[in-house]
PDB file of C-alpha atoms and ligand atoms in Angstrom:
ATOM      1  CA  MET V1236       0.143  -0.098   0.027  1.00 96.00           C
ATOM      2  CA  LYS V1237       1.193   3.914  -0.461  1.00 97.00           C
ATOM      3  CA  PHE V1238      -0.495   7.219  -0.027  1.00 98.00           C
ATOM      4  CA  ILE V1239      -2.670   7.922  -2.925  1.00 98.00           C
ATOM      5  CA  GLU V1240      -3.579  12.000  -3.580  1.00 96.00           C
ATOM      6  CA  LYS V1241      -6.909  12.394  -4.899  1.00 95.00           C
ATOM      7  CA  GLN V1242      -6.829  14.397  -8.316  1.00 91.00           C
ATOM      8  CA  ARG V1243      -9.991  16.607  -7.966  1.00 90.00           C
ATOM      9  CA  ASN V1244      -9.203  18.077 -11.743  1.00 92.00           C
ATOM     10  CA  SER V1245      -9.371  14.691 -13.358  1.00 95.00           C
ATOM     11  CA  VAL V1246     -11.664  13.709 -15.749  1.00 95.00           C
ATOM     12  CA  GLY V1247     -13.375  10.841 -14.074  1.00 94.00           C
ATOM     13  CA  TYR V1248     -13.798  13.257 -10.554  1.00 94.00           C
ATOM     14  CA  ARG V1249     -15.889  15.479 -12.854  1.00 94.00           C
ATOM     15  CA  ARG V1250     -17.892  13.329 -14.288  1.00 91.00           C
ATOM     16  CA  LEU V1251     -19.154  12.129 -11.100  1.00 91.00           C
ATOM     17  CA  LEU V1252     -19.927  15.511 -10.081  1.00 90.00           C
ATOM     18  CA  GLU V1253     -22.321  15.808 -13.139  1.00 89.00           C
ATOM     19  CA  LEU V1254     -23.605  12.719 -12.057  1.00 87.00           C
ATOM     20  CA  GLN V1255     -24.313  13.533  -8.988  1.00 86.00           C
ATOM     21  CA  LYS V1256     -26.448  16.922  -9.993  1.00 86.00           C
ATOM     22  CA  ILE V1257     -29.071  14.307 -12.060  1.00 85.00           C
ATOM     23  CA  PRO V1258     -32.011  13.275  -9.815  1.00 80.00           C
ATOM     24  CA  ASP V1259     -31.620   9.168  -8.981  1.00 79.00           C
ATOM     25  CA  SER V1260     -28.341   8.547 -10.204  1.00 80.00           C
ATOM     26  CA  THR V1261     -27.249   5.396  -8.584  1.00 79.00           C
ATOM     27  CA  TYR V1262     -23.524   3.136  -8.439  1.00 80.00           C
ATOM     28  CA  ASP V1263     -25.606   1.353 -11.665  1.00 78.00           C
ATOM     29  CA  ASP V1264     -24.452   4.292 -13.401  1.00 78.00           C
ATOM     30  CA  VAL V1265     -20.858   3.892 -13.296  1.00 78.00           C
ATOM     31  CA  SER V1266     -20.823   0.148 -11.751  1.00 76.00           C
ATOM     32  CA  ASN V1267     -18.061  -2.437 -12.559  1.00 66.00           C
ATOM     33  CA  ASN V1268     -20.787  -5.225 -13.602  1.00 65.00           C
ATOM     34  CA  VAL V1269     -24.231  -3.606 -14.573  1.00 60.00           C
ATOM     35  CA  SER V1270     -22.905  -0.587 -16.150  1.00 58.00           C
ATOM     36  CA  LYS V1271     -25.556   1.852 -17.473  1.00 59.00           C
ATOM     37  CA  ASN V1272     -22.962   3.859 -19.322  1.00 64.00           C
ATOM     38  CA  ASP V1273     -19.764   2.239 -20.318  1.00 77.00           C
ATOM     39  CA  PHE V1274     -17.835   5.344 -21.119  1.00 83.00           C
ATOM     40  CA  ILE V1275     -18.505   6.946 -17.768  1.00 87.00           C
ATOM     41  CA  ARG V1276     -17.117   4.105 -16.010  1.00 89.00           C
ATOM     42  CA  ASN V1277     -14.153   3.767 -18.307  1.00 91.00           C
ATOM     43  CA  GLU V1278     -13.588   7.689 -17.754  1.00 92.00           C
ATOM     44  CA  VAL V1279     -13.959   7.095 -14.122  1.00 94.00           C
ATOM     45  CA  LEU V1280     -11.568   3.860 -13.730  1.00 95.00           C
ATOM     46  CA  THR V1281      -9.092   5.598 -15.870  1.00 96.00           C
ATOM     47  CA  SER V1282      -8.844   8.400 -14.056  1.00 97.00           C
ATOM     48  CA  LEU V1283      -8.467   6.425 -10.736  1.00 97.00           C
ATOM     49  CA  LEU V1284      -5.850   4.301 -12.589  1.00 98.00           C
ATOM     50  CA  GLU V1285      -3.902   7.470 -13.485  1.00 97.00           C
ATOM     51  CA  GLU V1286      -4.111   8.943  -9.841  1.00 97.00           C
ATOM     52  CA  GLN V1287      -2.797   5.611  -8.911  1.00 98.00           C
ATOM     53  CA  GLY V1288       0.003   5.019 -11.255  1.00 98.00           C
ATOM     54  CA  TYR V1289      -1.417   1.595 -12.624  1.00 98.00           C
ATOM     55  CA  LEU V1290      -0.998  -0.174  -9.217  1.00 98.00           C
ATOM     56  CA  CYS V1291      -4.009  -1.914  -7.250  1.00 98.00           C
ATOM     57  CA  ALA V1292      -4.506   0.785  -3.810  1.00 98.00           C
ATOM     58  CA  TYR V1293      -3.832  -2.266  -1.582  1.00 98.00           C
ATOM     59  CA  CYS V1294      -1.479  -4.744  -3.141  1.00 98.00           C
ATOM     60  CA  MET V1295       0.328  -2.367  -5.667  1.00 98.00           C
ATOM     61  CA  GLN V1296       0.335  -4.995  -8.521  1.00 98.00           C
ATOM     62  CA  LYS V1297      -0.009  -3.671 -12.023  1.00 98.00           C
ATOM     63  CA  ILE V1298      -3.329  -3.104 -13.347  1.00 98.00           C
ATOM     64  CA  SER V1299      -5.173  -1.820 -16.414  1.00 96.00           C
ATOM     65  CA  LEU V1300      -8.698  -0.805 -17.418  1.00 93.00           C
ATOM     66  CA  SER V1301      -9.288  -4.476 -18.659  1.00 92.00           C
ATOM     67  CA  ASN V1302      -8.765  -6.112 -15.098  1.00 94.00           C
ATOM     68  CA  ALA V1303      -9.054  -3.051 -12.550  1.00 95.00           C
ATOM     69  CA  SER V1304     -12.460  -2.591 -10.755  1.00 93.00           C
ATOM     70  CA  ILE V1305     -13.776   0.123  -9.054  1.00 93.00           C
ATOM     71  CA  GLU V1306     -13.775  -0.332  -5.114  1.00 93.00           C
ATOM     72  CA  HIS V1307     -15.891   1.890  -2.706  1.00 92.00           C
ATOM     73  CA  ILE V1308     -13.430   2.748   0.540  1.00 93.00           C
ATOM     74  CA  ILE V1309     -17.007   3.402   2.529  1.00 88.00           C
ATOM     75  CA  GLY V1310     -18.570  -0.122   1.237  1.00 80.00           C
ATOM     76  CA  GLN V1311     -22.001  -0.029   0.136  1.00 71.00           C
ATOM     77  CA  ASN V1312     -23.250  -2.530   2.823  1.00 67.00           C
ATOM     78  CA  TYR V1313     -21.210  -0.588   5.859  1.00 65.00           C
ATOM     79  CA  VAL V1314     -23.755   2.061   5.139  1.00 59.00           C
ATOM     80  CA  LYS V1315     -26.819  -0.216   6.098  1.00 56.00           C
ATOM     81  CA  ASP V1316     -28.206   2.351   8.577  1.00 57.00           C
ATOM     82  CA  SER V1317     -28.176   5.026   6.236  1.00 59.00           C
ATOM     83  CA  VAL V1318     -30.295   4.796   2.729  1.00 58.00           C
ATOM     84  CA  GLU V1319     -28.861   8.510   2.651  1.00 63.00           C
ATOM     85  CA  LEU V1320     -25.506   8.605   3.668  1.00 61.00           C
ATOM     86  CA  GLY V1321     -25.045   5.361   1.095  1.00 61.00           C
ATOM     87  CA  LYS V1322     -26.566   7.423  -1.786  1.00 66.00           C
ATOM     88  CA  GLN V1323     -23.550  10.382  -0.878  1.00 70.00           C
ATOM     89  CA  HIS V1324     -20.652   7.841  -1.076  1.00 80.00           C
ATOM     90  CA  GLN V1325     -21.901   5.505  -4.116  1.00 84.00           C
ATOM     91  CA  ILE V1326     -21.363   8.187  -6.566  1.00 87.00           C
ATOM     92  CA  ASN V1327     -18.632  10.053  -4.581  1.00 91.00           C
ATOM     93  CA  TYR V1328     -15.001  10.222  -6.492  1.00 94.00           C
ATOM     94  CA  ASP V1329     -13.285  10.652  -2.887  1.00 94.00           C
ATOM     95  CA  ASN V1330     -14.763   7.260  -2.238  1.00 93.00           C
ATOM     96  CA  PHE V1331     -13.302   5.223  -5.165  1.00 95.00           C
ATOM     97  CA  LEU V1332      -9.804   3.382  -5.772  1.00 97.00           C
ATOM     98  CA  ALA V1333      -8.983   0.889  -8.578  1.00 97.00           C
ATOM     99  CA  VAL V1334      -8.171  -2.576  -7.523  1.00 97.00           C
ATOM    100  CA  CYS V1335      -7.029  -5.946  -8.749  1.00 97.00           C
ATOM    101  CA  GLU V1336      -8.760  -9.085  -9.281  1.00 96.00           C
ATOM    102  CA  GLY V1337      -7.324 -10.165  -6.089  1.00 96.00           C
ATOM    103  CA  LYS V1338      -6.709 -13.741  -7.621  1.00 95.00           C
ATOM    104  CA  SER V1339      -2.845 -13.983  -7.487  1.00 94.00           C
ATOM    105  CA  CYS V1340      -2.674 -16.082  -4.316  1.00 93.00           C
ATOM    106  CA  LYS V1341      -4.238 -19.847  -5.383  1.00 88.00           C
ATOM    107  CA  GLY V1342      -7.466 -20.561  -3.679  1.00 84.00           C
ATOM    108  CA  ASN V1343      -6.766 -17.298  -1.309  1.00 91.00           C
ATOM    109  CA  LEU V1344      -8.712 -13.822  -2.054  1.00 96.00           C
ATOM    110  CA  HIS V1345      -6.876 -10.326  -1.291  1.00 97.00           C
ATOM    111  CA  CYS V1346      -7.762  -7.241  -1.697  1.00 97.00           C
ATOM    112  CA  ASP V1347     -11.326  -5.983  -1.873  1.00 94.00           C
ATOM    113  CA  LYS V1348     -12.296  -9.715  -3.226  1.00 95.00           C
ATOM    114  CA  SER V1349     -11.556 -11.175   0.451  1.00 95.00           C
ATOM    115  CA  ARG V1350     -12.859  -7.820   2.014  1.00 94.00           C
ATOM    116  CA  ALA V1351     -16.154  -8.062   0.507  1.00 90.00           C
ATOM    117  CA  ALA V1352     -16.741 -10.960   3.239  1.00 90.00           C
ATOM    118  CA  TYR V1353     -15.975  -8.200   6.173  1.00 88.00           C
ATOM    119  CA  GLN V1354     -17.828  -5.398   4.595  1.00 82.00           C
ATOM    120  CA  LYS V1355     -20.726  -5.312   6.187  1.00 77.00           C
ATOM    121  CA  GLU V1356     -19.730  -5.376   9.920  1.00 80.00           C
ATOM    122  CA  ARG V1357     -16.665  -3.241   9.408  1.00 85.00           C
ATOM    123  CA  GLN V1358     -15.259   0.047   8.220  1.00 87.00           C
ATOM    124  CA  LEU V1359     -11.919  -0.101   6.426  1.00 93.00           C
ATOM    125  CA  PHE V1360      -9.131   1.470   8.567  1.00 94.00           C
ATOM    126  CA  ALA V1361      -6.015   0.823   6.580  1.00 96.00           C
ATOM    127  CA  ASN V1362      -7.200   3.416   4.450  1.00 97.00           C
ATOM    128  CA  PRO V1363      -4.799   4.556   1.244  1.00 98.00           C
ATOM    129  CA  LEU V1364      -5.939   7.950   1.210  1.00 97.00           C
ATOM    130  CA  GLU V1365      -4.656   8.512   4.881  1.00 97.00           C
ATOM    131  CA  ASN V1366      -0.774   9.541   4.449  1.00 97.00           C
ATOM    132  CA  ARG V1367      -0.461   9.529   8.441  1.00 97.00           C
ATOM    133  CA  ILE V1368      -1.057   5.984   8.201  1.00 97.00           C
ATOM    134  CA  MET V1369       0.581   4.968   5.055  1.00 98.00           C
ATOM    135  CA  GLN V1370       3.974   6.584   6.336  1.00 97.00           C
ATOM    136  CA  ASN V1371       3.821   3.956   9.180  1.00 97.00           C
ATOM    137  CA  ILE V1372       3.487   0.752   6.395  1.00 98.00           C
ATOM    138  CA  ARG V1373       6.774  -1.483   6.693  1.00 97.00           C
ATOM    139  CA  PHE V1374       8.062  -4.445   4.824  1.00 97.00           C
ATOM    140  CA  ASN V1375      10.219  -7.123   6.315  1.00 96.00           C
ATOM    141  CA  SER V1376      13.355  -8.910   4.237  1.00 95.00           C
ATOM    142  CA  LYS V1377      10.466 -12.116   3.668  1.00 96.00           C
ATOM    143  CA  GLY V1378       8.504  -9.729   2.055  1.00 97.00           C
ATOM    144  CA  LEU V1379       5.933  -9.064   4.849  1.00 96.00           C
ATOM    145  CA  ILE V1380       3.679  -6.385   5.131  1.00 97.00           C
ATOM    146  CA  TYR V1381       3.080  -4.831   8.723  1.00 96.00           C
ATOM    147  CA  TYR V1382       1.917  -1.549  10.465  1.00 95.00           C
ATOM    148  CA  LYS V1383       4.311   0.282  12.558  1.00 93.00           C
ATOM    149  CA  ASP V1384       5.420  -3.229  14.606  1.00 88.00           C
ATOM    150  CA  PHE V1385       6.697  -6.174  13.253  1.00 87.00           C
ATOM    151  CA  ILE V1386       4.386  -9.064  13.672  1.00 82.00           C
ATOM    152  CA  LYS V1387       4.831 -12.727  13.647  1.00 81.00           C
ATOM    153  CA  ILE V1388       3.314 -14.750  10.630  1.00 76.00           C
ATOM    154  CA  GLU V1389       2.045 -17.336  13.295  1.00 79.00           C
ATOM    155  CA  THR V1390       0.654 -14.444  14.954  1.00 82.00           C
ATOM    156  CA  ILE V1391      -1.268 -12.895  11.994  1.00 78.00           C
ATOM    157  CA  GLU V1392      -3.724 -15.892  12.549  1.00 78.00           C
ATOM    158  CA  THR V1393      -5.042 -15.174  15.961  1.00 81.00           C
ATOM    159  CA  LEU V1394      -5.928 -11.458  15.562  1.00 80.00           C
ATOM    160  CA  ASN V1395      -9.352 -10.865  16.190  1.00 78.00           C
ATOM    161  CA  ASN V1396     -11.750  -8.396  14.733  1.00 76.00           C
ATOM    162  CA  HIS V1397     -10.705  -5.242  16.821  1.00 70.00           C
ATOM    163  CA  ALA V1398     -13.302  -3.319  15.569  1.00 62.00           C
ATOM    164  CA  ASP V1399     -14.389  -0.188  18.170  1.00 64.00           C
ATOM    165  CA  LEU V1400     -10.901  -0.836  19.794  1.00 76.00           C
ATOM    166  CA  TYR V1401      -7.677   0.780  18.897  1.00 87.00           C
ATOM    167  CA  GLU V1402      -7.124   2.446  15.860  1.00 90.00           C
ATOM    168  CA  ASP V1403      -3.590   0.729  15.305  1.00 90.00           C
ATOM    169  CA  SER V1404      -5.252  -3.099  16.240  1.00 89.00           C
ATOM    170  CA  ASN V1405      -7.942  -2.189  13.327  1.00 92.00           C
ATOM    171  CA  ILE V1406      -5.289  -1.407  10.919  1.00 93.00           C
ATOM    172  CA  ARG V1407      -3.238  -4.480  11.408  1.00 93.00           C
ATOM    173  CA  TYR V1408      -6.337  -7.033  11.255  1.00 92.00           C
ATOM    174  CA  ASP V1409      -7.282  -5.070   7.884  1.00 94.00           C
ATOM    175  CA  ILE V1410      -3.801  -5.714   6.156  1.00 96.00           C
ATOM    176  CA  HIS V1411      -3.385  -9.302   7.569  1.00 94.00           C
ATOM    177  CA  LYS V1412      -6.854 -10.442   7.651  1.00 93.00           C
ATOM    178  CA  VAL V1413      -9.308  -8.063   5.428  1.00 95.00           C
ATOM    179  CA  LEU V1414      -7.142  -7.254   2.503  1.00 97.00           C
ATOM    180  CA  ASN V1415      -5.046 -10.771   2.950  1.00 96.00           C
ATOM    181  CA  LEU V1416      -2.426  -8.413   1.981  1.00 97.00           C
ATOM    182  CA  ASN V1417       0.193 -11.044   3.340  1.00 95.00           C
ATOM    183  CA  CYS V1418      -0.629 -14.216   1.009  1.00 95.00           C
ATOM    184  CA  GLN V1419       1.950 -16.399   0.076  1.00 95.00           C
ATOM    185  CA  ASN V1420       2.465 -14.799  -3.706  1.00 96.00           C
ATOM    186  CA  LEU V1421       1.759 -11.323  -2.634  1.00 97.00           C
ATOM    187  CA  LYS V1422       5.025 -11.477  -0.175  1.00 97.00           C
ATOM    188  CA  ALA V1423       6.955 -13.922  -2.257  1.00 97.00           C
ATOM    189  CA  ARG V1424       7.098 -11.375  -4.884  1.00 97.00           C
ATOM    190  CA  ARG V1425       7.789  -8.477  -2.411  1.00 98.00           C
ATOM    191  CA  GLU V1426      10.710 -10.581  -1.122  1.00 98.00           C
ATOM    192  CA  ALA V1427      11.930 -11.012  -4.405  1.00 98.00           C
ATOM    193  CA  ILE V1428      12.171  -7.430  -4.755  1.00 97.00           C
ATOM    194  CA  ILE V1429      13.733  -6.997  -1.857  1.00 97.00           C
ATOM    195  CA  ASN V1430      16.294  -9.605  -2.385  1.00 96.00           C
ATOM    196  CA  ALA V1431      17.153  -8.176  -5.956  1.00 95.00           C
ATOM    197  CA  LEU V1432      17.380  -4.547  -4.175  1.00 94.00           C
ATOM    198  CA  LYS V1433      20.200  -6.180  -1.811  1.00 93.00           C
ATOM    199  CA  ARG V1434      22.203  -7.925  -4.277  1.00 91.00           C
ATOM    200  CA  LEU V1435      22.372  -4.728  -6.278  1.00 90.00           C
ATOM    201  CA  THR V1436      22.976  -2.276  -3.445  1.00 88.00           C
ATOM    202  CA  ASN V1437      25.171  -4.670  -1.406  1.00 84.00           C
ATOM    203  CA  ASN V1438      28.551  -3.108  -2.721  1.00 78.00           C
ATOM    204  CA  TRP V1439      27.368   0.316  -2.891  1.00 79.00           C
ATOM    205  CA  THR V1440      29.269   3.014  -1.011  1.00 72.00           C
ATOM    206  CA  LYS V1441      28.391   6.144  -3.103  1.00 69.00           C
ATOM    207  CA  LYS V1442      25.318   7.885  -1.675  1.00 69.00           C
ATOM    208  CA  GLY V1443      24.336   8.999  -4.975  1.00 80.00           C
ATOM    209  CA  ARG V1444      23.733   5.602  -6.580  1.00 88.00           C
ATOM    210  CA  ILE V1445      20.806   5.010  -3.987  1.00 89.00           C
ATOM    211  CA  GLU V1446      19.092   8.472  -4.236  1.00 90.00           C
ATOM    212  CA  THR V1447      19.214   7.553  -8.277  1.00 91.00           C
ATOM    213  CA  GLU V1448      17.365   4.419  -7.601  1.00 93.00           C
ATOM    214  CA  LEU V1449      15.106   5.822  -5.082  1.00 94.00           C
ATOM    215  CA  SER V1450      14.016   8.221  -7.455  1.00 95.00           C
ATOM    216  CA  LYS V1451      13.173   5.453 -10.319  1.00 95.00           C
ATOM    217  CA  TYR V1452      10.680   4.157  -8.046  1.00 97.00           C
ATOM    218  CA  GLN V1453       9.395   7.179  -6.521  1.00 97.00           C
ATOM    219  CA  ARG V1454       9.062   8.750 -10.081  1.00 96.00           C
ATOM    220  CA  LYS V1455       5.188   8.006 -11.832  1.00 94.00           C
ATOM    221  CA  GLN V1456       6.391   7.321 -15.516  1.00 92.00           C
ATOM    222  CA  SER V1457       3.525   7.566 -18.507  1.00 90.00           C
ATOM    223  CA  ASP V1458       3.043   4.073 -17.780  1.00 93.00           C
ATOM    224  CA  GLY V1459       2.676   4.683 -14.104  1.00 97.00           C
ATOM    225  CA  TYR V1460       4.554   3.361 -11.294  1.00 98.00           C
ATOM    226  CA  ILE V1461       6.992   0.366 -11.060  1.00 97.00           C
ATOM    227  CA  GLU V1462       4.951  -2.353  -9.722  1.00 97.00           C
ATOM    228  CA  PHE V1463       4.975  -3.046  -5.699  1.00 98.00           C
ATOM    229  CA  CYS V1464       7.531   0.546  -5.724  1.00 98.00           C
ATOM    230  CA  GLN V1465       6.680   1.097  -2.230  1.00 98.00           C
ATOM    231  CA  VAL V1466       8.769  -1.945  -0.842  1.00 98.00           C
ATOM    232  CA  ALA V1467      11.879  -0.868  -2.873  1.00 97.00           C
ATOM    233  CA  ILE V1468      11.065   2.738  -1.771  1.00 97.00           C
ATOM    234  CA  TYR V1469      10.928   1.927   1.943  1.00 97.00           C
ATOM    235  CA  PHE V1470      14.640  -0.567   1.690  1.00 95.00           C
ATOM    236  CA  LEU V1471      16.008   2.028  -0.039  1.00 94.00           C
ATOM    237  CA  ASN V1472      14.990   4.621   2.232  1.00 94.00           C
ATOM    238  CA  LYS V1473      16.351   2.224   5.307  1.00 92.00           C
ATOM    239  CA  ASN V1474      19.740   1.790   3.711  1.00 87.00           C
ATOM    240  CA  ARG V1475      20.331   5.556   2.589  1.00 81.00           C
TER     241      ARG V1475
HETATM  242 ZN1  LIG I2435      -4.815  -5.823  -5.336  1.00 79.25          ZN
END
């Protein structure tokens, strides 16, 4: 995960503002599955993809218009007690993220596909729009993603649903359980990036080389960010 800054001047943002002004507009107008207006859905999704540098908002895998979908941060199921509140969020650009298909870990869903099972009972605390939270996302040498304090992989299974308790516990629960970001394949791919960087930087003594490498991962290219770039940014910053 990495911090995502919402672009209020994007085509998708403006399109949804227009849609909000039309009475009876619903998420069906832009929905992934039943869109009445494919072009609106594609415009919105393209803006989200550009904003995120073509990386899934949760796992940072590369995504494109053909395999990404729109995710609601405040899930439509979660605002069960307020129909009005639900309506406000369902076509609100600030509530949208672009995400992957969540299928890269064999038989083990992740990202919003895994979150679906939790959406009725809890809001999302590990929110990529919160820079304060994203600043504390870390990775160990085995590719494990964690929040603030390292957590043993065996401990993850014992995590409980911490809703209404401490924010830190809730964020951890989201990362490890709700979004399942430590499933085997994702963890292994992050570990491979760290290992490659370790080999590359092993004999580097000049500070400038690390800075150059770092800027490669920080820069948004025309085709977006490098896949899993935040893993490399975290590693290189630590070894500066
Ligand atoms: Zn993902």
